[in-house]
Amino acid sequence: MAAELHVALVAADREVWSGQATLVVARTTSGDIGVMPGHQPLLGVLESGPVTIRTSEGGTVVAAVHGGFISFADDKLSLLAEIAELSDEIDVQRAEQELERAKAEGDALAERRADVRLRTAAAR
């Protein structure tokens, strides 16, 4: 069996996804990071961006994550997000409306969140 790591993606209000994976890619304040089994322990701050999880079964899980922390040790990866939603949970029409509203109001943070949601939904 290939090496695996246990992943838990948790938002402030719920567990979004949990399972075994071979690779996780996330955006941190230091840039994008890929974590595989055996990676050095790490602790980082998540930025708004998609998180891609390659499952042990060969599938891919993509989630829009907005802020939080990433922690890895002993082949256990925790993604503790302020807000997180799986790509298939994203309402594309609503995200497009939020993007237009954010642009009209000049709200850069809301614009970034809506853009991340749209890019994540496109990764379905």
PDB file of C-alpha atoms in Angstrom:
ATOM      1  CA  MET A   1       0.000   0.000   0.000  1.00  0.00           C
ATOM      2  CA  ALA A   2       1.252   3.482  -0.847  1.00  0.00           C
ATOM      3  CA  ALA A   3       2.170   5.861   1.937  1.00  0.00           C
ATOM      4  CA  GLU A   4      -0.795   7.901   3.196  1.00  0.00           C
ATOM      5  CA  LEU A   5      -1.518  10.772   5.476  1.00  0.00           C
ATOM      6  CA  HIS A   6      -4.675  11.407   7.450  1.00  0.00           C
ATOM      7  CA  VAL A   7      -6.324  14.713   6.504  1.00  0.00           C
ATOM      8  CA  ALA A   8      -8.948  16.644   8.442  1.00  0.00           C
ATOM      9  CA  LEU A   9     -10.377  19.785   6.835  1.00  0.00           C
ATOM     10  CA  VAL A  10     -12.402  21.580   9.492  1.00  0.00           C
ATOM     11  CA  ALA A  11     -14.274  24.886   9.262  1.00  0.00           C
ATOM     12  CA  ALA A  12     -15.375  26.910  12.268  1.00  0.00           C
ATOM     13  CA  ASP A  13     -18.861  25.368  12.080  1.00  0.00           C
ATOM     14  CA  ARG A  14     -18.256  21.791  10.853  1.00  0.00           C
ATOM     15  CA  GLU A  15     -15.944  19.062   9.662  1.00  0.00           C
ATOM     16  CA  VAL A  16     -15.800  19.567   5.889  1.00  0.00           C
ATOM     17  CA  TRP A  17     -13.798  16.490   4.880  1.00  0.00           C
ATOM     18  CA  SER A  18     -11.749  13.794   6.561  1.00  0.00           C
ATOM     19  CA  GLY A  19      -9.915  10.810   5.133  1.00  0.00           C
ATOM     20  CA  GLN A  20      -6.712   9.334   3.799  1.00  0.00           C
ATOM     21  CA  ALA A  21      -4.707  11.114   1.103  1.00  0.00           C
ATOM     22  CA  THR A  22      -1.428  10.943  -0.752  1.00  0.00           C
ATOM     23  CA  LEU A  23      -1.026  14.688  -1.432  1.00  0.00           C
ATOM     24  CA  VAL A  24      -2.539  17.963  -0.235  1.00  0.00           C
ATOM     25  CA  VAL A  25      -1.848  21.344  -1.849  1.00  0.00           C
ATOM     26  CA  ALA A  26      -2.836  24.537  -0.008  1.00  0.00           C
ATOM     27  CA  ARG A  27      -2.071  28.264  -0.186  1.00  0.00           C
ATOM     28  CA  THR A  28      -0.250  29.768   2.799  1.00  0.00           C
ATOM     29  CA  THR A  29       1.119  33.228   3.508  1.00  0.00           C
ATOM     30  CA  SER A  30       4.486  31.836   2.335  1.00  0.00           C
ATOM     31  CA  GLY A  31       3.053  30.536  -0.943  1.00  0.00           C
ATOM     32  CA  ASP A  32       1.549  27.282  -2.136  1.00  0.00           C
ATOM     33  CA  ILE A  33       2.671  24.181  -0.276  1.00  0.00           C
ATOM     34  CA  GLY A  34       2.340  20.515  -1.103  1.00  0.00           C
ATOM     35  CA  VAL A  35       2.301  17.989   1.724  1.00  0.00           C
ATOM     36  CA  MET A  36       2.935  14.281   1.209  1.00  0.00           C
ATOM     37  CA  PRO A  37       3.440  11.454   3.702  1.00  0.00           C
ATOM     38  CA  GLY A  38       6.736  11.880   5.535  1.00  0.00           C
ATOM     39  CA  HIS A  39       6.791  15.679   5.116  1.00  0.00           C
ATOM     40  CA  GLN A  40       8.633  17.658   7.768  1.00  0.00           C
ATOM     41  CA  PRO A  41       6.375  18.952  10.563  1.00  0.00           C
ATOM     42  CA  LEU A  42       4.917  22.346   9.745  1.00  0.00           C
ATOM     43  CA  LEU A  43       2.615  25.024  11.030  1.00  0.00           C
ATOM     44  CA  GLY A  44       1.404  27.775   8.723  1.00  0.00           C
ATOM     45  CA  VAL A  45      -1.270  30.371   8.116  1.00  0.00           C
ATOM     46  CA  LEU A  46      -3.757  29.651   5.326  1.00  0.00           C
ATOM     47  CA  GLU A  47      -4.734  32.316   2.839  1.00  0.00           C
ATOM     48  CA  SER A  48      -7.881  32.334   0.727  1.00  0.00           C
ATOM     49  CA  GLY A  49      -7.434  29.783  -2.000  1.00  0.00           C
ATOM     50  CA  PRO A  50      -8.361  26.345  -3.199  1.00  0.00           C
ATOM     51  CA  VAL A  51      -7.141  23.287  -1.287  1.00  0.00           C
ATOM     52  CA  THR A  52      -6.631  20.189  -3.414  1.00  0.00           C
ATOM     53  CA  ILE A  53      -6.614  16.757  -1.774  1.00  0.00           C
ATOM     54  CA  ARG A  54      -5.545  13.667  -3.732  1.00  0.00           C
ATOM     55  CA  THR A  55      -7.309  10.823  -1.978  1.00  0.00           C
ATOM     56  CA  SER A  56      -5.794   7.390  -1.442  1.00  0.00           C
ATOM     57  CA  GLU A  57      -8.471   5.940  -3.743  1.00  0.00           C
ATOM     58  CA  GLY A  58      -7.205   8.103  -6.621  1.00  0.00           C
ATOM     59  CA  GLY A  59      -9.921  10.759  -6.447  1.00  0.00           C
ATOM     60  CA  THR A  60      -9.586  14.481  -5.950  1.00  0.00           C
ATOM     61  CA  VAL A  61     -11.345  16.682  -3.413  1.00  0.00           C
ATOM     62  CA  VAL A  62     -11.203  20.457  -3.929  1.00  0.00           C
ATOM     63  CA  ALA A  63     -12.384  22.990  -1.365  1.00  0.00           C
ATOM     64  CA  ALA A  64     -12.457  26.781  -1.183  1.00  0.00           C
ATOM     65  CA  VAL A  65     -10.726  27.798   2.043  1.00  0.00           C
ATOM     66  CA  HIS A  66     -10.668  31.300   3.499  1.00  0.00           C
ATOM     67  CA  GLY A  67      -8.153  31.847   6.284  1.00  0.00           C
ATOM     68  CA  GLY A  68      -7.070  29.565   9.084  1.00  0.00           C
ATOM     69  CA  PHE A  69      -4.116  27.341   9.892  1.00  0.00           C
ATOM     70  CA  ILE A  70      -2.374  24.269   8.500  1.00  0.00           C
ATOM     71  CA  SER A  71      -0.566  21.834  10.772  1.00  0.00           C
ATOM     72  CA  PHE A  72       1.296  18.641   9.916  1.00  0.00           C
ATOM     73  CA  ALA A  73       3.077  16.086  12.118  1.00  0.00           C
ATOM     74  CA  ASP A  74       3.279  12.288  12.228  1.00  0.00           C
ATOM     75  CA  ASP A  75       1.456  11.931   8.884  1.00  0.00           C
ATOM     76  CA  LYS A  76      -1.581  13.820  10.242  1.00  0.00           C
ATOM     77  CA  LEU A  77      -2.557  17.006   8.425  1.00  0.00           C
ATOM     78  CA  SER A  78      -5.057  19.436   9.933  1.00  0.00           C
ATOM     79  CA  LEU A  79      -6.521  22.292   7.946  1.00  0.00           C
ATOM     80  CA  LEU A  80      -8.390  24.525  10.402  1.00  0.00           C
ATOM     81  CA  ALA A  81     -10.250  27.057   8.296  1.00  0.00           C
ATOM     82  CA  GLU A  82     -12.334  30.081   9.164  1.00  0.00           C
ATOM     83  CA  ILE A  83     -14.582  29.250   6.176  1.00  0.00           C
ATOM     84  CA  ALA A  84     -14.399  26.192   3.911  1.00  0.00           C
ATOM     85  CA  GLU A  85     -16.712  24.604   1.375  1.00  0.00           C
ATOM     86  CA  LEU A  86     -16.296  21.726  -1.029  1.00  0.00           C
ATOM     87  CA  SER A  87     -16.420  22.510  -4.739  1.00  0.00           C
ATOM     88  CA  ASP A  88     -19.750  20.723  -5.205  1.00  0.00           C
ATOM     89  CA  GLU A  89     -21.335  22.791  -2.402  1.00  0.00           C
ATOM     90  CA  ILE A  90     -20.656  26.113  -4.132  1.00  0.00           C
ATOM     91  CA  ASP A  91     -23.593  27.906  -5.724  1.00  0.00           C
ATOM     92  CA  VAL A  92     -21.933  29.345  -8.839  1.00  0.00           C
ATOM     93  CA  GLN A  93     -24.696  31.856  -9.592  1.00  0.00           C
ATOM     94  CA  ARG A  94     -24.551  33.217  -6.042  1.00  0.00           C
ATOM     95  CA  ALA A  95     -20.734  33.425  -6.175  1.00  0.00           C
ATOM     96  CA  GLU A  96     -20.938  35.364  -9.458  1.00  0.00           C
ATOM     97  CA  GLN A  97     -23.416  37.801  -7.892  1.00  0.00           C
ATOM     98  CA  GLU A  98     -21.136  38.225  -4.858  1.00  0.00           C
ATOM     99  CA  LEU A  99     -18.183  38.911  -7.161  1.00  0.00           C
ATOM    100  CA  GLU A 100     -20.089  41.629  -9.048  1.00  0.00           C
ATOM    101  CA  ARG A 101     -21.298  43.196  -5.803  1.00  0.00           C
ATOM    102  CA  ALA A 102     -17.786  43.176  -4.325  1.00  0.00           C
ATOM    103  CA  LYS A 103     -16.358  44.816  -7.451  1.00  0.00           C
ATOM    104  CA  ALA A 104     -19.070  47.506  -7.389  1.00  0.00           C
ATOM    105  CA  GLU A 105     -18.417  48.220  -3.697  1.00  0.00           C
ATOM    106  CA  GLY A 106     -14.632  48.070  -4.018  1.00  0.00           C
ATOM    107  CA  ASP A 107     -14.433  45.326  -1.369  1.00  0.00           C
ATOM    108  CA  ALA A 108     -11.169  43.561  -2.240  1.00  0.00           C
ATOM    109  CA  LEU A 109     -11.538  40.854   0.435  1.00  0.00           C
ATOM    110  CA  ALA A 110     -15.058  39.902  -0.675  1.00  0.00           C
ATOM    111  CA  GLU A 111     -13.903  39.975  -4.287  1.00  0.00           C
ATOM    112  CA  ARG A 112     -11.032  37.588  -3.475  1.00  0.00           C
ATOM    113  CA  ARG A 113     -13.375  35.187  -1.642  1.00  0.00           C
ATOM    114  CA  ALA A 114     -15.885  35.142  -4.495  1.00  0.00           C
ATOM    115  CA  ASP A 115     -13.098  34.599  -7.030  1.00  0.00           C
ATOM    116  CA  VAL A 116     -11.710  31.669  -5.015  1.00  0.00           C
ATOM    117  CA  ARG A 117     -15.183  30.144  -4.777  1.00  0.00           C
ATOM    118  CA  LEU A 118     -15.668  30.425  -8.556  1.00  0.00           C
ATOM    119  CA  ARG A 119     -12.246  28.923  -9.341  1.00  0.00           C
ATOM    120  CA  THR A 120     -12.888  26.089  -6.904  1.00  0.00           C
ATOM    121  CA  ALA A 121     -16.316  25.364  -8.379  1.00  0.00           C
ATOM    122  CA  ALA A 122     -14.749  25.219 -11.846  1.00  0.00           C
ATOM    123  CA  ALA A 123     -12.414  22.458 -10.599  1.00  0.00           C
ATOM    124  CA  ARG A 124     -15.341  20.012 -10.156  1.00  0.00           C
TER     125      ARG A 124
END
